[in-house]
Amino acid sequence: MIDGSQARYVDGLTRLLPADDRVRAVAQVRAGGGLTPAPPSQSSAPPAAGRPSLLGVLLNVLSPNITFGRADDAVDWLFFGVGGRGAPDSRASVLHHALTGAAKGLGLRYLVLGVTDQRLLLGATAPVGLLSSSAADERAQADIELLGAVPRTSVTARFGRYRLNWKRLRIDFADGSWLSFHVPLADSGRPLREVAAALSAV
């Protein structure tokens, strides 16, 4: 049963599927906070800096506008732990790079996880302006770009709390890598539970 608040994404995901596949669960998500998988070997991400200093970490906590190389990563680890792991070019590495790229540019894009009869899908809605009308928002939410797809049989999932992520979904891939997703504290965790249940169903 798809949560009513997430039903608006079903049409957009259904357009991406062959006729013999259908959506079983869907959730609007945020990428898990914390340290993330290594970027793909062909990505344009800058090389990691050296070990952060204690002063850099402290200043970064006091004022997020102050950055000192790896201090951002250290603060993420302190409060959110690990948001995903994976070697370069692993499933988690490739998917995380895709969702990071989707977040760049103008407008706000929502991340959407979908479980179908055959696949786990990760998509992003079309950009929505901060001052756009509700009609424009609805059109954007139905226009989903597919960022990645993984055979359903090659993933497992579990839902629970981890540090400051009170409603976190962890997805493990067959290659040993994993990613996490969450929703804001004020939002219901039911869509994430439904995604986890759909991935666990035989």
PDB file of C-alpha atoms in Angstrom:
ATOM      1  CA  MET A   1       0.000   0.000   0.000  1.00  0.00           C
ATOM      2  CA  ILE A   2       1.608   3.272  -1.142  1.00  0.00           C
ATOM      3  CA  ASP A   3       1.442   6.126   1.361  1.00  0.00           C
ATOM      4  CA  GLY A   4      -0.989   8.797   0.159  1.00  0.00           C
ATOM      5  CA  SER A   5       1.545  11.598   0.522  1.00  0.00           C
ATOM      6  CA  GLN A   6       3.894   9.783  -1.885  1.00  0.00           C
ATOM      7  CA  ALA A   7       1.303   8.771  -4.493  1.00  0.00           C
ATOM      8  CA  ARG A   8       2.077  11.850  -6.609  1.00  0.00           C
ATOM      9  CA  TYR A   9       5.372  10.266  -7.641  1.00  0.00           C
ATOM     10  CA  VAL A  10       3.889   7.012  -8.911  1.00  0.00           C
ATOM     11  CA  ASP A  11       2.925   8.339 -12.359  1.00  0.00           C
ATOM     12  CA  GLY A  12       6.400   9.762 -12.926  1.00  0.00           C
ATOM     13  CA  LEU A  13       8.066   6.474 -12.011  1.00  0.00           C
ATOM     14  CA  THR A  14       5.573   4.399 -13.983  1.00  0.00           C
ATOM     15  CA  ARG A  15       6.556   6.260 -17.177  1.00  0.00           C
ATOM     16  CA  LEU A  16      10.095   4.938 -16.713  1.00  0.00           C
ATOM     17  CA  LEU A  17       9.023   1.284 -16.516  1.00  0.00           C
ATOM     18  CA  PRO A  18       8.252  -1.411 -19.092  1.00  0.00           C
ATOM     19  CA  ALA A  19       4.643  -2.565 -19.269  1.00  0.00           C
ATOM     20  CA  ASP A  20       5.292  -5.723 -17.217  1.00  0.00           C
ATOM     21  CA  ASP A  21       6.664  -3.855 -14.183  1.00  0.00           C
ATOM     22  CA  ARG A  22       4.769  -1.808 -11.591  1.00  0.00           C
ATOM     23  CA  VAL A  23       5.550   0.399  -8.615  1.00  0.00           C
ATOM     24  CA  ARG A  24       5.162  -1.294  -5.199  1.00  0.00           C
ATOM     25  CA  ALA A  25       6.451   1.453  -2.880  1.00  0.00           C
ATOM     26  CA  VAL A  26       7.762   4.993  -3.209  1.00  0.00           C
ATOM     27  CA  ALA A  27       9.293   7.572  -0.875  1.00  0.00           C
ATOM     28  CA  GLN A  28      10.578  11.117  -1.172  1.00  0.00           C
ATOM     29  CA  VAL A  29      13.948  11.013   0.583  1.00  0.00           C
ATOM     30  CA  ARG A  30      17.090  12.900   1.462  1.00  0.00           C
ATOM     31  CA  ALA A  31      20.571  11.455   1.117  1.00  0.00           C
ATOM     32  CA  GLY A  32      21.827  10.144   4.457  1.00  0.00           C
ATOM     33  CA  GLY A  33      24.003  12.504   6.448  1.00  0.00           C
ATOM     34  CA  GLY A  34      27.540  11.554   7.379  1.00  0.00           C
ATOM     35  CA  LEU A  35      30.547  10.233   5.508  1.00  0.00           C
ATOM     36  CA  THR A  36      29.749   8.952   2.029  1.00  0.00           C
ATOM     37  CA  PRO A  37      31.186   6.433  -0.461  1.00  0.00           C
ATOM     38  CA  ALA A  38      34.292   7.191  -2.470  1.00  0.00           C
ATOM     39  CA  PRO A  39      33.510   8.914  -5.794  1.00  0.00           C
ATOM     40  CA  PRO A  40      33.684   6.900  -9.031  1.00  0.00           C
ATOM     41  CA  SER A  41      37.151   6.622 -10.545  1.00  0.00           C
ATOM     42  CA  GLN A  42      36.145   8.823 -13.502  1.00  0.00           C
ATOM     43  CA  SER A  43      34.414  11.517 -11.434  1.00  0.00           C
ATOM     44  CA  SER A  44      35.624  15.096 -11.428  1.00  0.00           C
ATOM     45  CA  ALA A  45      35.527  15.292  -7.628  1.00  0.00           C
ATOM     46  CA  PRO A  46      38.649  16.949  -6.154  1.00  0.00           C
ATOM     47  CA  PRO A  47      41.051  14.709  -4.230  1.00  0.00           C
ATOM     48  CA  ALA A  48      40.521  14.457  -0.497  1.00  0.00           C
ATOM     49  CA  ALA A  49      42.510  16.838   1.643  1.00  0.00           C
ATOM     50  CA  GLY A  50      44.639  15.822   4.600  1.00  0.00           C
ATOM     51  CA  ARG A  51      43.468  15.107   8.134  1.00  0.00           C
ATOM     52  CA  PRO A  52      41.407  17.983   9.596  1.00  0.00           C
ATOM     53  CA  SER A  53      42.788  19.960  12.515  1.00  0.00           C
ATOM     54  CA  LEU A  54      40.930  20.189  15.821  1.00  0.00           C
ATOM     55  CA  LEU A  55      40.649  23.966  15.364  1.00  0.00           C
ATOM     56  CA  GLY A  56      39.135  23.511  11.917  1.00  0.00           C
ATOM     57  CA  VAL A  57      36.534  21.084  13.240  1.00  0.00           C
ATOM     58  CA  LEU A  58      35.652  23.360  16.163  1.00  0.00           C
ATOM     59  CA  LEU A  59      35.243  26.442  13.976  1.00  0.00           C
ATOM     60  CA  ASN A  60      33.178  24.451  11.494  1.00  0.00           C
ATOM     61  CA  VAL A  61      30.780  23.398  14.272  1.00  0.00           C
ATOM     62  CA  LEU A  62      30.459  26.957  15.574  1.00  0.00           C
ATOM     63  CA  SER A  63      29.939  28.455  12.128  1.00  0.00           C
ATOM     64  CA  PRO A  64      29.069  26.246   9.128  1.00  0.00           C
ATOM     65  CA  ASN A  65      30.166  29.084   6.828  1.00  0.00           C
ATOM     66  CA  ILE A  66      33.766  28.512   7.903  1.00  0.00           C
ATOM     67  CA  THR A  67      35.323  25.539   6.166  1.00  0.00           C
ATOM     68  CA  PHE A  68      38.717  23.957   6.614  1.00  0.00           C
ATOM     69  CA  GLY A  69      39.233  21.172   4.121  1.00  0.00           C
ATOM     70  CA  ARG A  70      38.183  17.859   5.662  1.00  0.00           C
ATOM     71  CA  ALA A  71      36.584  19.662   8.643  1.00  0.00           C
ATOM     72  CA  ASP A  72      33.203  19.342   6.927  1.00  0.00           C
ATOM     73  CA  ASP A  73      33.637  15.572   6.771  1.00  0.00           C
ATOM     74  CA  ALA A  74      34.727  15.442  10.399  1.00  0.00           C
ATOM     75  CA  VAL A  75      31.642  17.357  11.550  1.00  0.00           C
ATOM     76  CA  ASP A  76      29.407  15.107   9.426  1.00  0.00           C
ATOM     77  CA  TRP A  77      30.987  12.068  11.048  1.00  0.00           C
ATOM     78  CA  LEU A  78      30.654  13.538  14.547  1.00  0.00           C
ATOM     79  CA  PHE A  79      26.919  14.188  14.260  1.00  0.00           C
ATOM     80  CA  PHE A  80      25.726  11.762  11.576  1.00  0.00           C
ATOM     81  CA  GLY A  81      28.312   8.978  11.532  1.00  0.00           C
ATOM     82  CA  VAL A  82      28.501   7.128   8.232  1.00  0.00           C
ATOM     83  CA  GLY A  83      25.910   7.786   5.537  1.00  0.00           C
ATOM     84  CA  GLY A  84      27.243   5.205   3.118  1.00  0.00           C
ATOM     85  CA  ARG A  85      30.282   3.136   2.232  1.00  0.00           C
ATOM     86  CA  GLY A  86      31.707   1.826  -0.977  1.00  0.00           C
ATOM     87  CA  ALA A  87      34.838   1.632  -3.064  1.00  0.00           C
ATOM     88  CA  PRO A  88      35.126   3.725  -6.236  1.00  0.00           C
ATOM     89  CA  ASP A  89      32.752   2.393  -8.928  1.00  0.00           C
ATOM     90  CA  SER A  90      30.715   0.331  -6.457  1.00  0.00           C
ATOM     91  CA  ARG A  91      26.911   0.577  -6.644  1.00  0.00           C
ATOM     92  CA  ALA A  92      26.856   3.021  -3.746  1.00  0.00           C
ATOM     93  CA  SER A  93      29.660   5.102  -5.258  1.00  0.00           C
ATOM     94  CA  VAL A  94      27.942   5.458  -8.642  1.00  0.00           C
ATOM     95  CA  LEU A  95      24.471   6.157  -7.218  1.00  0.00           C
ATOM     96  CA  HIS A  96      25.739   8.683  -4.674  1.00  0.00           C
ATOM     97  CA  HIS A  97      27.664  10.514  -7.402  1.00  0.00           C
ATOM     98  CA  ALA A  98      24.489  10.626  -9.526  1.00  0.00           C
ATOM     99  CA  LEU A  99      22.323  12.063  -6.766  1.00  0.00           C
ATOM    100  CA  THR A 100      24.995  14.613  -5.837  1.00  0.00           C
ATOM    101  CA  GLY A 101      25.085  15.770  -9.461  1.00  0.00           C
ATOM    102  CA  ALA A 102      21.288  16.030  -9.557  1.00  0.00           C
ATOM    103  CA  ALA A 103      21.343  18.428  -6.599  1.00  0.00           C
ATOM    104  CA  LYS A 104      23.489  20.953  -8.466  1.00  0.00           C
ATOM    105  CA  GLY A 105      22.014  23.762 -10.532  1.00  0.00           C
ATOM    106  CA  LEU A 106      19.041  26.052 -10.133  1.00  0.00           C
ATOM    107  CA  GLY A 107      15.850  25.048  -8.412  1.00  0.00           C
ATOM    108  CA  LEU A 108      15.050  22.446  -5.807  1.00  0.00           C
ATOM    109  CA  ARG A 109      14.897  18.788  -6.875  1.00  0.00           C
ATOM    110  CA  TYR A 110      13.362  16.078  -4.726  1.00  0.00           C
ATOM    111  CA  LEU A 111      14.972  12.645  -4.522  1.00  0.00           C
ATOM    112  CA  VAL A 112      12.581   9.727  -4.943  1.00  0.00           C
ATOM    113  CA  LEU A 113      13.150   6.043  -4.162  1.00  0.00           C
ATOM    114  CA  GLY A 114      10.853   3.547  -5.819  1.00  0.00           C
ATOM    115  CA  VAL A 115      10.515  -0.208  -5.534  1.00  0.00           C
ATOM    116  CA  THR A 116       8.954  -2.068  -8.439  1.00  0.00           C
ATOM    117  CA  ASP A 117       8.338  -5.751  -9.090  1.00  0.00           C
ATOM    118  CA  GLN A 118      11.852  -6.004 -10.523  1.00  0.00           C
ATOM    119  CA  ARG A 119      13.948  -2.999  -9.495  1.00  0.00           C
ATOM    120  CA  LEU A 120      14.993  -0.410  -6.952  1.00  0.00           C
ATOM    121  CA  LEU A 121      14.856   3.008  -8.641  1.00  0.00           C
ATOM    122  CA  LEU A 122      16.508   6.276  -7.616  1.00  0.00           C
ATOM    123  CA  GLY A 123      15.157   9.362  -9.341  1.00  0.00           C
ATOM    124  CA  ALA A 124      15.016  13.133  -9.048  1.00  0.00           C
ATOM    125  CA  THR A 125      12.105  15.403  -9.874  1.00  0.00           C
ATOM    126  CA  ALA A 126      12.406  18.305 -12.269  1.00  0.00           C
ATOM    127  CA  PRO A 127      13.666  21.513 -10.628  1.00  0.00           C
ATOM    128  CA  VAL A 128      11.101  23.495  -8.658  1.00  0.00           C
ATOM    129  CA  GLY A 129      11.581  27.212  -8.059  1.00  0.00           C
ATOM    130  CA  LEU A 130      11.125  28.506  -4.527  1.00  0.00           C
ATOM    131  CA  LEU A 131       8.320  30.805  -5.686  1.00  0.00           C
ATOM    132  CA  SER A 132       6.659  28.451  -8.169  1.00  0.00           C
ATOM    133  CA  SER A 133       2.944  27.755  -8.188  1.00  0.00           C
ATOM    134  CA  SER A 134       1.447  24.553  -6.839  1.00  0.00           C
ATOM    135  CA  ALA A 135       0.475  23.543 -10.396  1.00  0.00           C
ATOM    136  CA  ALA A 136       4.111  23.883 -11.472  1.00  0.00           C
ATOM    137  CA  ASP A 137       5.171  21.841  -8.445  1.00  0.00           C
ATOM    138  CA  GLU A 138       2.785  19.032  -9.369  1.00  0.00           C
ATOM    139  CA  ARG A 139       4.073  18.939 -12.950  1.00  0.00           C
ATOM    140  CA  ALA A 140       7.674  18.873 -11.724  1.00  0.00           C
ATOM    141  CA  GLN A 141       6.969  16.030  -9.291  1.00  0.00           C
ATOM    142  CA  ALA A 142       5.544  13.950 -12.133  1.00  0.00           C
ATOM    143  CA  ASP A 143       8.607  14.606 -14.311  1.00  0.00           C
ATOM    144  CA  ILE A 144      11.194  12.279 -12.798  1.00  0.00           C
ATOM    145  CA  GLU A 145      14.710  11.735 -14.134  1.00  0.00           C
ATOM    146  CA  LEU A 146      16.062   8.259 -13.493  1.00  0.00           C
ATOM    147  CA  LEU A 147      19.424   8.491 -11.722  1.00  0.00           C
ATOM    148  CA  GLY A 148      19.963   4.771 -11.264  1.00  0.00           C
ATOM    149  CA  ALA A 149      18.305   1.366 -11.120  1.00  0.00           C
ATOM    150  CA  VAL A 150      19.367  -1.820  -9.361  1.00  0.00           C
ATOM    151  CA  PRO A 151      17.803  -5.300  -9.649  1.00  0.00           C
ATOM    152  CA  ARG A 152      15.571  -5.813  -6.646  1.00  0.00           C
ATOM    153  CA  THR A 153      17.127  -9.202  -5.944  1.00  0.00           C
ATOM    154  CA  SER A 154      20.561  -7.607  -5.404  1.00  0.00           C
ATOM    155  CA  VAL A 155      19.583  -5.263  -2.551  1.00  0.00           C
ATOM    156  CA  THR A 156      18.435  -5.547   1.051  1.00  0.00           C
ATOM    157  CA  ALA A 157      17.114  -2.780   3.299  1.00  0.00           C
ATOM    158  CA  ARG A 158      16.447  -1.960   6.920  1.00  0.00           C
ATOM    159  CA  PHE A 159      14.745   0.966   8.604  1.00  0.00           C
ATOM    160  CA  GLY A 160      15.644   2.446  11.991  1.00  0.00           C
ATOM    161  CA  ARG A 161      17.371   5.181  13.944  1.00  0.00           C
ATOM    162  CA  TYR A 162      21.068   6.049  13.654  1.00  0.00           C
ATOM    163  CA  ARG A 163      22.583   8.971  15.579  1.00  0.00           C
ATOM    164  CA  LEU A 164      20.737  12.161  14.510  1.00  0.00           C
ATOM    165  CA  ASN A 165      18.950  10.376  11.671  1.00  0.00           C
ATOM    166  CA  TRP A 166      15.824   9.250  13.529  1.00  0.00           C
ATOM    167  CA  LYS A 167      14.139   7.799  10.438  1.00  0.00           C
ATOM    168  CA  ARG A 168      16.842   6.209   8.314  1.00  0.00           C
ATOM    169  CA  LEU A 169      16.658   3.641   5.555  1.00  0.00           C
ATOM    170  CA  ARG A 170      19.871   1.742   4.853  1.00  0.00           C
ATOM    171  CA  ILE A 171      20.154  -0.038   1.509  1.00  0.00           C
ATOM    172  CA  ASP A 172      22.853  -2.691   1.115  1.00  0.00           C
ATOM    173  CA  PHE A 173      24.008  -3.759  -2.334  1.00  0.00           C
ATOM    174  CA  ALA A 174      25.307  -7.172  -3.371  1.00  0.00           C
ATOM    175  CA  ASP A 175      28.846  -5.797  -3.890  1.00  0.00           C
ATOM    176  CA  GLY A 176      29.117  -4.931  -0.179  1.00  0.00           C
ATOM    177  CA  SER A 177      28.565  -1.175  -0.559  1.00  0.00           C
ATOM    178  CA  TRP A 178      25.624   0.662   0.968  1.00  0.00           C
ATOM    179  CA  LEU A 179      23.783   3.979   1.073  1.00  0.00           C
ATOM    180  CA  SER A 180      21.370   5.520   3.545  1.00  0.00           C
ATOM    181  CA  PHE A 181      18.417   7.834   3.119  1.00  0.00           C
ATOM    182  CA  HIS A 182      16.224   9.658   5.600  1.00  0.00           C
ATOM    183  CA  VAL A 183      13.270  12.013   5.951  1.00  0.00           C
ATOM    184  CA  PRO A 184      12.984  15.149   8.117  1.00  0.00           C
ATOM    185  CA  LEU A 185      12.141  14.544  11.763  1.00  0.00           C
ATOM    186  CA  ALA A 186       8.695  16.134  11.334  1.00  0.00           C
ATOM    187  CA  ASP A 187       7.799  13.819   8.423  1.00  0.00           C
ATOM    188  CA  SER A 188       6.333  10.351   8.751  1.00  0.00           C
ATOM    189  CA  GLY A 189       8.748   7.430   8.473  1.00  0.00           C
ATOM    190  CA  ARG A 190       6.027   5.243   6.970  1.00  0.00           C
ATOM    191  CA  PRO A 191       7.165   5.656   3.313  1.00  0.00           C
ATOM    192  CA  LEU A 192      10.669   4.488   4.267  1.00  0.00           C
ATOM    193  CA  ARG A 193       9.232   1.509   6.139  1.00  0.00           C
ATOM    194  CA  GLU A 194       7.140   0.644   3.070  1.00  0.00           C
ATOM    195  CA  VAL A 195      10.219   0.768   0.823  1.00  0.00           C
ATOM    196  CA  ALA A 196      12.088  -1.525   3.232  1.00  0.00           C
ATOM    197  CA  ALA A 197       9.128  -3.918   3.397  1.00  0.00           C
ATOM    198  CA  ALA A 198       8.763  -3.994  -0.389  1.00  0.00           C
ATOM    199  CA  LEU A 199      12.444  -4.820  -0.811  1.00  0.00           C
ATOM    200  CA  SER A 200      12.169  -7.587   1.782  1.00  0.00           C
ATOM    201  CA  ALA A 201       9.044  -9.145   0.257  1.00  0.00           C
ATOM    202  CA  VAL A 202       9.551 -12.344  -1.708  1.00  0.00           C
TER     203      VAL A 202
END
